Coordinates of C-alpha atoms and ligand atoms in Angstrom, one line a residue:
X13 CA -133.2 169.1 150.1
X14 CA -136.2 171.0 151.3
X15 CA -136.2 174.1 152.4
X16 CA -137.0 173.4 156.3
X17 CA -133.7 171.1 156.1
X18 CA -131.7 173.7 154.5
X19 CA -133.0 175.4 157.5
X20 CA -131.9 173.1 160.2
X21 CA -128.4 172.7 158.3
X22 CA -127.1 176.0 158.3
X23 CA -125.1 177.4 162.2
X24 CA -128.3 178.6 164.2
X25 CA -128.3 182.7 165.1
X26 CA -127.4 183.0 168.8
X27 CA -130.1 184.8 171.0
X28 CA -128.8 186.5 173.6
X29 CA -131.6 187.3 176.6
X30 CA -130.7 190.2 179.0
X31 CA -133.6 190.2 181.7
X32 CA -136.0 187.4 183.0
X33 CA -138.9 189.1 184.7
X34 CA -142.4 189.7 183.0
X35 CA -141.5 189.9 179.4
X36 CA -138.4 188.2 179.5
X37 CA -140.1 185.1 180.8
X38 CA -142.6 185.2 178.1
X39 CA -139.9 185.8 175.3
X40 CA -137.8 182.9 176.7
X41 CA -141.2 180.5 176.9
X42 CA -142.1 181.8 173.3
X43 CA -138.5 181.5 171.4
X44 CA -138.1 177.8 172.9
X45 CA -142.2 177.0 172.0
X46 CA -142.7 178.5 168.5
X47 CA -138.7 177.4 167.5
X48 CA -139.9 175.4 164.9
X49 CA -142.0 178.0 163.3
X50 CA -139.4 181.0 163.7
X51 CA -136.8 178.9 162.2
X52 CA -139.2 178.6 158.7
X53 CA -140.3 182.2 158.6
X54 CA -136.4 183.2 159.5
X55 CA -134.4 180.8 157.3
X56 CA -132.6 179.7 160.1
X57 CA -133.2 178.5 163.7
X58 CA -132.6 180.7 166.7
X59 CA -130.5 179.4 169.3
X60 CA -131.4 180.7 173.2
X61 CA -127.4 180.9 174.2
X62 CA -128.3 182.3 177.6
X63 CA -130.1 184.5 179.9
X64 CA -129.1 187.0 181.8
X65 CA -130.2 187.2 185.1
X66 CA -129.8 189.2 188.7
X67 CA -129.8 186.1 191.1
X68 CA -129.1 182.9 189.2
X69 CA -130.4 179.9 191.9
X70 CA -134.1 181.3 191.6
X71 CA -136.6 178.5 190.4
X72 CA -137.6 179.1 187.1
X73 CA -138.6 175.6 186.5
X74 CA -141.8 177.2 185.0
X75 CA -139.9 178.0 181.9
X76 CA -138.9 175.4 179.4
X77 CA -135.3 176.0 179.4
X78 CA -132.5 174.7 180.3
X79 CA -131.5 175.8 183.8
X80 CA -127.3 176.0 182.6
X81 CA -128.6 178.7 180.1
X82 CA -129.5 181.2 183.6
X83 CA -126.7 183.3 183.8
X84 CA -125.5 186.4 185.9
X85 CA -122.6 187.3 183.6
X86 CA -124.4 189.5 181.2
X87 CA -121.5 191.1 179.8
X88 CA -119.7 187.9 178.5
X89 CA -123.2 186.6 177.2
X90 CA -123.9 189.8 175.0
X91 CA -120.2 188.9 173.3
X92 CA -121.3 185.8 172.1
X93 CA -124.7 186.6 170.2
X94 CA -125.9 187.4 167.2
X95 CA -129.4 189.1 168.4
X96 CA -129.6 190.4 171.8
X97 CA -132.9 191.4 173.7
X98 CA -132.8 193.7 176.2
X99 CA -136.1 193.4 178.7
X100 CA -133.8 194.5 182.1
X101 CA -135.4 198.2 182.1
X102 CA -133.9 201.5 183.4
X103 CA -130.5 203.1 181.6
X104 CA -127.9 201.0 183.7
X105 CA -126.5 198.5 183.0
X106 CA -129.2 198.3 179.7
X107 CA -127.3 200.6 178.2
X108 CA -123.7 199.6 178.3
X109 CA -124.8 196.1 177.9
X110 CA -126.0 196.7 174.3
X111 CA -123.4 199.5 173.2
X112 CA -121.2 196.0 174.3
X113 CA -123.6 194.2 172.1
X114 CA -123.3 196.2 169.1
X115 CA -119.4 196.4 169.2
X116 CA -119.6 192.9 169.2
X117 CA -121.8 192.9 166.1
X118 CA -124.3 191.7 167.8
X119 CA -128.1 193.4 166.1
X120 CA -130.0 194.5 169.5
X121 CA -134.2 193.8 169.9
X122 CA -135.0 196.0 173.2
X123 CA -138.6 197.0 174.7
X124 CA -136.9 199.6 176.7
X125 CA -138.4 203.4 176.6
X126 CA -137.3 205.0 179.1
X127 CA -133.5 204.3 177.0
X128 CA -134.5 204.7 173.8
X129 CA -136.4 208.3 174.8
X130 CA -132.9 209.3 176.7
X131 CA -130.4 208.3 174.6
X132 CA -131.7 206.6 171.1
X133 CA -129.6 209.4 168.9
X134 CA -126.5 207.3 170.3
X135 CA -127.5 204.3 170.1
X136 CA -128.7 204.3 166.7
X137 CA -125.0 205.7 166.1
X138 CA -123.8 202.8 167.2
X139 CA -126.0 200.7 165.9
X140 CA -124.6 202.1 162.1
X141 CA -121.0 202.2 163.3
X142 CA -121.6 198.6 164.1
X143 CA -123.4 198.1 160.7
X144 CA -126.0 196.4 162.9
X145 CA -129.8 196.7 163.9
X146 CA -131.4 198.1 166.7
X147 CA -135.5 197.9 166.9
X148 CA -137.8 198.6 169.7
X149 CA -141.5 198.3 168.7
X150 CA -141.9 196.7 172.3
X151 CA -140.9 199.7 173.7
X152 CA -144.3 201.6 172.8
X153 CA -147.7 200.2 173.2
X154 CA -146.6 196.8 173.9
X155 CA -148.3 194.1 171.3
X156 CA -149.7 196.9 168.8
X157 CA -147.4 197.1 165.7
X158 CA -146.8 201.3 165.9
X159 CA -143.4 202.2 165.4
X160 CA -143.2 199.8 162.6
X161 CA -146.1 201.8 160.5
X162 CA -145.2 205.2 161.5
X163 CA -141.5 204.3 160.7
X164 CA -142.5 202.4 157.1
X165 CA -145.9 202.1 156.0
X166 CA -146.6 206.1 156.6
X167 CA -143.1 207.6 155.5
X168 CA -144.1 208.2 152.2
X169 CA -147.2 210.8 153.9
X170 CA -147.1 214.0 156.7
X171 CA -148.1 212.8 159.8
X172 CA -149.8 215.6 161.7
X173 CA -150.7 214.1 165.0
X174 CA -150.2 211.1 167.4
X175 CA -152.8 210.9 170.1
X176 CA -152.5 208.0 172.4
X177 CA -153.4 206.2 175.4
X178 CA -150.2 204.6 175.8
X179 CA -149.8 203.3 179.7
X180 CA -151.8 200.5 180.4
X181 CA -151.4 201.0 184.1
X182 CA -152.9 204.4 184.0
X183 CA -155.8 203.3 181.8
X184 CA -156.5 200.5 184.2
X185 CA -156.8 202.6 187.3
X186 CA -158.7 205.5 185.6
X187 CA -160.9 202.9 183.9
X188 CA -161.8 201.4 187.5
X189 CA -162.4 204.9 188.5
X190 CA -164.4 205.3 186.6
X191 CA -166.7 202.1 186.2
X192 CA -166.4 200.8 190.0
X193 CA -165.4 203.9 191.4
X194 CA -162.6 202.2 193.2
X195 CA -160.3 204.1 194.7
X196 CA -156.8 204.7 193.7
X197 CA -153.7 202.7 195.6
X198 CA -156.1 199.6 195.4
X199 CA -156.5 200.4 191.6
X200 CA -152.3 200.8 191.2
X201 CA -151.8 197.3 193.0
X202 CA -154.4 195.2 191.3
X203 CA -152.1 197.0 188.0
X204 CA -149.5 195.6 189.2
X205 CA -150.4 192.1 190.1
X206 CA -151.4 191.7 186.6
X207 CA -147.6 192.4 185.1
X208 CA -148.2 195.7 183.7
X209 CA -147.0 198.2 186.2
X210 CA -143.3 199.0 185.8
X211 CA -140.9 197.7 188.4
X212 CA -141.4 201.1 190.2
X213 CA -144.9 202.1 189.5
X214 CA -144.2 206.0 190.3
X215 CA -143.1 205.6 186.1
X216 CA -146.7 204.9 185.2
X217 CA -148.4 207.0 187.7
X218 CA -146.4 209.9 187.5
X219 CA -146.7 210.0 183.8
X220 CA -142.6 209.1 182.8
X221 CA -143.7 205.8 180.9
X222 CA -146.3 207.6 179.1
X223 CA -144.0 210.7 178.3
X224 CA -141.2 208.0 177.0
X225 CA -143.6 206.6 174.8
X226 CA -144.7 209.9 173.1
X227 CA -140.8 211.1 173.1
X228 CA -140.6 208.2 170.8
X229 CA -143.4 208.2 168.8
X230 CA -142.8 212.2 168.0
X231 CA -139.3 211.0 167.3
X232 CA -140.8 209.0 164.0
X233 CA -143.6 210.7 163.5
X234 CA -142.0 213.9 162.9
X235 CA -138.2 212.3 161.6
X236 CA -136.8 215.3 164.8
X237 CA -135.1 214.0 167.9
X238 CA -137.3 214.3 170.9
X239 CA -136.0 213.6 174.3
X240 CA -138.3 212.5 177.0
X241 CA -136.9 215.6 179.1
X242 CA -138.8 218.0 176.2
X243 CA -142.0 216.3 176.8
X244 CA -145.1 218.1 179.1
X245 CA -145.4 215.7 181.6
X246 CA -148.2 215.8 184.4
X247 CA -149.3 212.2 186.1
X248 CA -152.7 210.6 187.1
X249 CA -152.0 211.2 190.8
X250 CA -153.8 214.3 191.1
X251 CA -157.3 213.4 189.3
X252 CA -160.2 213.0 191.8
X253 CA -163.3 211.2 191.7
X254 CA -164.8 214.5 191.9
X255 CA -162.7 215.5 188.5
X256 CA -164.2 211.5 187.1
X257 CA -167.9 212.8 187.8
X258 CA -167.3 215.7 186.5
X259 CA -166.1 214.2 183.2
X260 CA -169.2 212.3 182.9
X261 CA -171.4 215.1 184.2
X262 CA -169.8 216.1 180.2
X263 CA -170.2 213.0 178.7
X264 CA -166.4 212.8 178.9
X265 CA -164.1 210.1 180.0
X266 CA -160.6 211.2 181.9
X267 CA -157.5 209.4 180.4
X268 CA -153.7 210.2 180.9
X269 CA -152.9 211.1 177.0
X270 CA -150.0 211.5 174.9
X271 CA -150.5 214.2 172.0
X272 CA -147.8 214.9 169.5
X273 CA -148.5 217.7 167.3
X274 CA -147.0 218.7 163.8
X275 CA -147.2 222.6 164.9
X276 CA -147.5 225.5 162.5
X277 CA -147.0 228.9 163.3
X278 CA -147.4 232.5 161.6
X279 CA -145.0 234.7 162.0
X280 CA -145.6 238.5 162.0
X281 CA -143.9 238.5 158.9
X282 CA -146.8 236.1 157.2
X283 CA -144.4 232.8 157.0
X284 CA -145.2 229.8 158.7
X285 CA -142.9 228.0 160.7
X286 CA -143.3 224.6 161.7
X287 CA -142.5 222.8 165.1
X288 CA -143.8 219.7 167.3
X289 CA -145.5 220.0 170.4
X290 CA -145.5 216.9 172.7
X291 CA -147.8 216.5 175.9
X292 CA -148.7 214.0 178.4
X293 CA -151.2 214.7 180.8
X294 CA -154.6 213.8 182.1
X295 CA -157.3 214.6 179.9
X296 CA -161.8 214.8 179.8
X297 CA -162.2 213.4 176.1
X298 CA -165.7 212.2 174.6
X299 CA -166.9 208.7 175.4
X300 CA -167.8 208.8 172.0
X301 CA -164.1 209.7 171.1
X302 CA -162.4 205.9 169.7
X303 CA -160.3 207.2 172.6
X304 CA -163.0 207.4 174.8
X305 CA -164.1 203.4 174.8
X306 CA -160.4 202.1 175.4
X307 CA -160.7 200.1 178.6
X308 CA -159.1 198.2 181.1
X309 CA -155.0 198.2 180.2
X310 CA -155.5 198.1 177.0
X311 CA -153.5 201.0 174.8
X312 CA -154.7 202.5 171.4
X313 CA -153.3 205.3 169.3
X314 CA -154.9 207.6 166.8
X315 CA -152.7 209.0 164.0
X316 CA -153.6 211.8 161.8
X317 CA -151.5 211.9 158.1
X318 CA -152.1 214.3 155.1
X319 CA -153.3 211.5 153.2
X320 CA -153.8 208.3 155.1
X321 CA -156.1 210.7 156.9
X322 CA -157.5 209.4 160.5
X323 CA -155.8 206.1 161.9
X324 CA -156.5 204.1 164.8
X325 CA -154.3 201.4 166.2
X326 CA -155.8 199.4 169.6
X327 CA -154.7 196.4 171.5
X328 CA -152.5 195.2 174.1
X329 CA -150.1 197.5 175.5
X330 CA -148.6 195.8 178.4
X331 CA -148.2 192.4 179.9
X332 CA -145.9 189.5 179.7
X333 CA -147.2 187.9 176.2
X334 CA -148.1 190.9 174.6
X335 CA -145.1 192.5 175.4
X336 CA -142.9 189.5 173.9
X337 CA -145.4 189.1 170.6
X338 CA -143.8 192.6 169.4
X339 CA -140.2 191.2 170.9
X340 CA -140.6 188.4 169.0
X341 CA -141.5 190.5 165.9
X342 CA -138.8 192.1 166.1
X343 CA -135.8 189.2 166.8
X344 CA -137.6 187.5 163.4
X345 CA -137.2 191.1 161.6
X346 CA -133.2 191.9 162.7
X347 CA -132.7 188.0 161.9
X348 CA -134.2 187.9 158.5
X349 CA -132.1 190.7 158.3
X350 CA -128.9 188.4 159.3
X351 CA -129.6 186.0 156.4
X352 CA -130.3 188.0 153.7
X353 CA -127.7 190.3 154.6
X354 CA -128.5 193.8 154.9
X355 CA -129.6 196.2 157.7
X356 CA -133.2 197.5 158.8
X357 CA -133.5 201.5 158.8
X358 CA -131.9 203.5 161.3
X359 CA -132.5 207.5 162.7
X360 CA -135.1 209.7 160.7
X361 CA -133.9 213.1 161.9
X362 CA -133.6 215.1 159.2
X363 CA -136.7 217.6 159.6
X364 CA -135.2 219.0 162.8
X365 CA -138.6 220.9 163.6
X366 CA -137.9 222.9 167.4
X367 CA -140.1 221.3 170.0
X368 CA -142.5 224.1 171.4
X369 CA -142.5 224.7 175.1
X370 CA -146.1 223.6 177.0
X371 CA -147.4 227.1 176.9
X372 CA -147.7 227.1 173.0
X373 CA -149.5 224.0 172.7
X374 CA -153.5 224.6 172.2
X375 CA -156.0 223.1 174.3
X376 CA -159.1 223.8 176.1
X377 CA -159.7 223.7 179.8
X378 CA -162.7 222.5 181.9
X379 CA -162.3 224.5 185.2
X380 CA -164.8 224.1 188.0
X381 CA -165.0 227.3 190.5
X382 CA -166.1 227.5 193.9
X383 CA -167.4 231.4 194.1
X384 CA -170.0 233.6 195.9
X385 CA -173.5 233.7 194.9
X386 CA -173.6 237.6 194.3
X387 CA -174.4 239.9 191.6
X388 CA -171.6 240.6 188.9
X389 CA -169.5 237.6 190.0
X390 CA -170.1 236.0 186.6
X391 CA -169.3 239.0 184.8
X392 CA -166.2 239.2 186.8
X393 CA -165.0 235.8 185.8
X394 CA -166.1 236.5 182.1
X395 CA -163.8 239.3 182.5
X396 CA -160.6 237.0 183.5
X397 CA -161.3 235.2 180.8
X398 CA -161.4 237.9 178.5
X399 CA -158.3 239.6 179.6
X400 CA -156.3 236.7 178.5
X401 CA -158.2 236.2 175.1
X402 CA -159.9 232.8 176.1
X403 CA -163.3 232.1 174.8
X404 CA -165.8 230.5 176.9
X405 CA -167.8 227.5 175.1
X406 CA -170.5 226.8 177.9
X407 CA -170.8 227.8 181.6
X408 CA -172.9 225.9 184.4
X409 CA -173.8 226.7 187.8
X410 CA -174.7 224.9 190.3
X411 CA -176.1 226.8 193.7
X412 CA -174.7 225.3 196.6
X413 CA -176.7 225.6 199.8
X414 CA -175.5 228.3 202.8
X415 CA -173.1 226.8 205.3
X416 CA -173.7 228.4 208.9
X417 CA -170.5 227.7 209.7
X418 CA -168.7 228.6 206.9
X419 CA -165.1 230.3 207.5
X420 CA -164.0 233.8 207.3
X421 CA -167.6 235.6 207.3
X422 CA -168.6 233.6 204.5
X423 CA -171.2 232.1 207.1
X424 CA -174.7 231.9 205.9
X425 CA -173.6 232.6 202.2
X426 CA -175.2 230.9 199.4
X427 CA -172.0 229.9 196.9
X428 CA -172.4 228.8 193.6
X429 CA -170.5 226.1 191.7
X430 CA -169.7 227.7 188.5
X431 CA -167.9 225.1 185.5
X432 CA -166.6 226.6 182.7
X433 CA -165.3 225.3 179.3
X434 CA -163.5 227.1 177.2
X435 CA -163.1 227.2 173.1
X436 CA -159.3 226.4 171.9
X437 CA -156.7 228.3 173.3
X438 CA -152.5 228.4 174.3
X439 CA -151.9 226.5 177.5
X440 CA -150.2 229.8 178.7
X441 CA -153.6 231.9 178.4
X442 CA -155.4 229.2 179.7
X443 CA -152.8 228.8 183.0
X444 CA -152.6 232.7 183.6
X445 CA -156.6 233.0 183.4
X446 CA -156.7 230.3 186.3
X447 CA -154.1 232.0 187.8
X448 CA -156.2 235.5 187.7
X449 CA -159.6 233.6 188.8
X450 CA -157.4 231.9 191.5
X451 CA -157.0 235.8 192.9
X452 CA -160.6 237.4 192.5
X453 CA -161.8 238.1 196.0
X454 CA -165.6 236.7 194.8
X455 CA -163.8 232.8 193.8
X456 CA -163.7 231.1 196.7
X457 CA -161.4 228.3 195.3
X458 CA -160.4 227.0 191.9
X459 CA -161.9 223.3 192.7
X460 CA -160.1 221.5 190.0
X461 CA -158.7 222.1 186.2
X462 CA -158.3 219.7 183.8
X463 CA -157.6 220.2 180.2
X464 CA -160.3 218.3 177.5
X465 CA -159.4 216.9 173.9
X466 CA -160.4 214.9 171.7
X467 CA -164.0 217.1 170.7
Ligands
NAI520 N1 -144.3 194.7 181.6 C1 -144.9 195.2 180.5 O1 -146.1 195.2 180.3 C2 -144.0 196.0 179.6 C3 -142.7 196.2 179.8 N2 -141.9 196.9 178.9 C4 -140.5 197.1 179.1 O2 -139.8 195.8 179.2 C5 -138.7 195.9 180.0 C6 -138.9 194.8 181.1 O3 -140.1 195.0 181.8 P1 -140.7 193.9 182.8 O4 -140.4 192.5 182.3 O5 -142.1 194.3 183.0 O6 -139.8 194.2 184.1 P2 -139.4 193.2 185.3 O7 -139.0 194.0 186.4 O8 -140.5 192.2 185.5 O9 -138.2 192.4 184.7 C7 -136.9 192.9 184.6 C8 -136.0 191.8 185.0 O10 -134.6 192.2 184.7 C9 -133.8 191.7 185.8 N3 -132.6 192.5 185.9 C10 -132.4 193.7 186.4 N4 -131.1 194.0 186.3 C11 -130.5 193.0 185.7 C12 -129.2 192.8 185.3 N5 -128.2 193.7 185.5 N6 -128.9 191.6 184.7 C13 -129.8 190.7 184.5 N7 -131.1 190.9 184.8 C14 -131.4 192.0 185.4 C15 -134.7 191.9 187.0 O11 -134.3 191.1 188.1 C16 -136.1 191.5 186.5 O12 -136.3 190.1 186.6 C17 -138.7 197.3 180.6 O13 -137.9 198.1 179.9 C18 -140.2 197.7 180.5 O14 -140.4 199.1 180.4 C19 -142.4 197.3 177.7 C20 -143.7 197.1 177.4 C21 -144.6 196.4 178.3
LIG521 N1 -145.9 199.9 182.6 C1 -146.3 200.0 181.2 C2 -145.9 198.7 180.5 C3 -145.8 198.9 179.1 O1 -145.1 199.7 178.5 C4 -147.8 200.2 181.1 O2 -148.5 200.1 182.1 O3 -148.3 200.5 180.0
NA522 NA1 -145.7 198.3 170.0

């Protein structure tokens, strides 16, 4: 008997689909197309048992299943699987439908970050209680294999930092931004259109997607639970076009970045302690950065290990196909799993490093001032700076013709635009010294802040 009979021969494993939307659609299209070819690299054929669905008359006819298989009882469908994939979203009911799952022995594939960044800890307990698997490389950067090398190929080294562009709707708008100048909400609903918004696009926007991701990837990276809630978080909707000139005034690109940082810090007492700091916000970074070309939606992530060294991972991070090629990854993984017998890994915790609050993380600010065209004013912003131990890496000014009718006796005044970039410093310097220049009678406003990386 050949193998691919032995194949056919044994009881197929039972797939279990919770969710039918973008991804879901795809998984279901690719699990019934490429059937032939799982079953050979699994050892046995996978079996779609069912999907669960909110509203079960919709036409699907697009898919190439079996329209009995649509069903809206998810909890009795998740008791009679071996593999269940989760692509509903949000906490509820995702998360009590695969705790059900893994009581009922069921090994669970999910793409869901915003779960696994609340409450992975428990459900990899359950997962071992159950003696069954639970992967998620969906769940970050869509199609590019990342969890899986940070979790296995790097855990022999010391990863030192993740820095990643890890929301494909953010890219997309800021990347039109940038190249069309187009303006924002048009940007977000064209992101949307295309599948890779979430279902509520504040997620994306707002920066909770991005800040899942890098909950998560500190999480592996740094084998210390890190909960989306101890993530920096700032979103996209404050950035300008005034703030995207400005970047390229600097050669920069701005991109909505996740940085997670193996921290070390000396003590008084001469030891070192380490820590992690994790940050999403909006950042100028070189266009010469491998950051810095990543367009459209796509995602990329840069790792830095002791001795791997520099790392760069770049593809799709979001859509319906990509999405389910890293599903699909892992259902064959946990399933391999089911016929040789054994378990994947589960938690990496042990290090238990504190994760630092914002104002200890170390960055550099470009800040773009609105002040008076007098004598001494740029000696009095040196000074701010220098009160709070920030260095200044470059200053430029810009003279800004007199207004007649400028406000509070400021008519006829020349002002200057002054930008200033400052060397490395902690975020909490950097914030009090724009709070300090925010109060000198001679700055007329602080026009915009925005932190750079990446040089
Ligand atoms: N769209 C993308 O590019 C990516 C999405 N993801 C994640 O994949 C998951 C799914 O995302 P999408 O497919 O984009 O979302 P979606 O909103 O297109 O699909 C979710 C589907 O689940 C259904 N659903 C909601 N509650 C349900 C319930 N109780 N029972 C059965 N079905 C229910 C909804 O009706 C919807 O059809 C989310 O966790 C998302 O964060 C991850 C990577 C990329
Ligand atoms: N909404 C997310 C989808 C993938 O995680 C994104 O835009 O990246
Ligand atoms: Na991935």
């Amino acid at each position: 008997m050949s193998e691919n009979q032995q194949v056919t021969q044994e009881a197929p494993l039972r797939v279990a689909l919770l969710g039918c939307g973008v991804v879901g659609s795809s998984v279901a299209r690719m699990l019934v197309e490429h059937g032939d070819d799982l079953a050979a690299r699994v050892g046995r054929r996978l079996e779609l048992v069912g999907i669960a669905v909110r509203r079960a008359g919709k036409d699907r006819s697009d898919l190439p299943v079996d329209p009995a298989l649509f069903t809206t009882d998810a909890e009795s469908l998740v008791t009679r699987a071996d593999i269940v994939v989760e692509v509903i979203g949000g906490i509820e009911p995702a998360r009590s439908l695969i705790e059900l799952a893994m009581k009922s022995g069921a090994s669970v594939v999910s793409a869901n970050k915003a779960l696994l960044a609340e409450a992975g800890p428990a459900l990899y307990a359950e997962a071992a209680e159950h003696g069954v698997d639970l992967y998620y490389e969906a769940a970050v950067a869509g199609a590019i294999p990342i969890l899986r090398p940070i979790r296995e190929s790097l855990a022999g080294d010391e990863v030192r930092k993740v820095l990643g562009i890890v929301n494909g709707t953010t890219n997309y708008v800021l990347d039109k931004m940038d190249t069309t100048g187009q303006g924002f909400a048009e940007a977000v609903e064209q992101a949307q259109a295309l599948g890779y918004a979430e279902a509520d696009p504040t997620a994306d926007v707002e920066g909770f997607d991005a800040a899942a991701k890098a909950a998560i990837l500190a999480s592996l990276a740094f084998h210390t639970r890190v909960s989306s809630d101890q993530v920096y978080r700032e979103g996209i909707t404050e950035v300008s076009a005034a703030d995207v000139q400005a970047a390229r005034e600097m050669d920069c690109v701005v991109k909505l970045l996740a940085i997670c940082e193996r921290t070390e810090t000396i003590g008084s007492d001469g030891r070192s302690t380490a820590g992690v700091s994790v940050r999403v916000h909006p950042a100028m970074i070189p266009r010469s950065h491998p950051l810095g070309g990543v367009r459209d939606a796509f995602n990329a992530v840069f790792v830095e290990a002791d001795a791997a060294g520099q790392l760069m991972f770049y593809g799709k991070g979001a859509g319906g196909d990509p999405t389910a090629s890293a599903v699909l990854g892992d259902v064959v993984a946990v399933a391999r799993h089911r016929v040789g017998g054994g378990r994947g890994h589960g938690e990496s915790a042990y290090a238990d490093l504190p994760v630092l609050e914002m104002g200890q993380a170390l960055t550099r600010y470009h800040i773009s001032l609105d002040v008076a065209d007098r004598p001494g004013v740029l000696a009095q912003v040196a000074t701010s700076f220098a009160e709070h131990a920030v260095s200044i890496e470059t200053v430029r000014q810009h003279i800004i013709a007199a207004d007649p009718d400028g406000p509070d006796g400021d008519a006829g005044e020349t002002r200057a635009n002054l930008i200033v970039v400052t060397h490395t410093a902690p975020d909490a310097a950097l914030s009090a010294t724009v709070r300090a220049l925010s109060g000198l009678d001679t700055v007329r406003e602080v026009v915009s802040v925005m932190r750079v990386e990446g040089a």
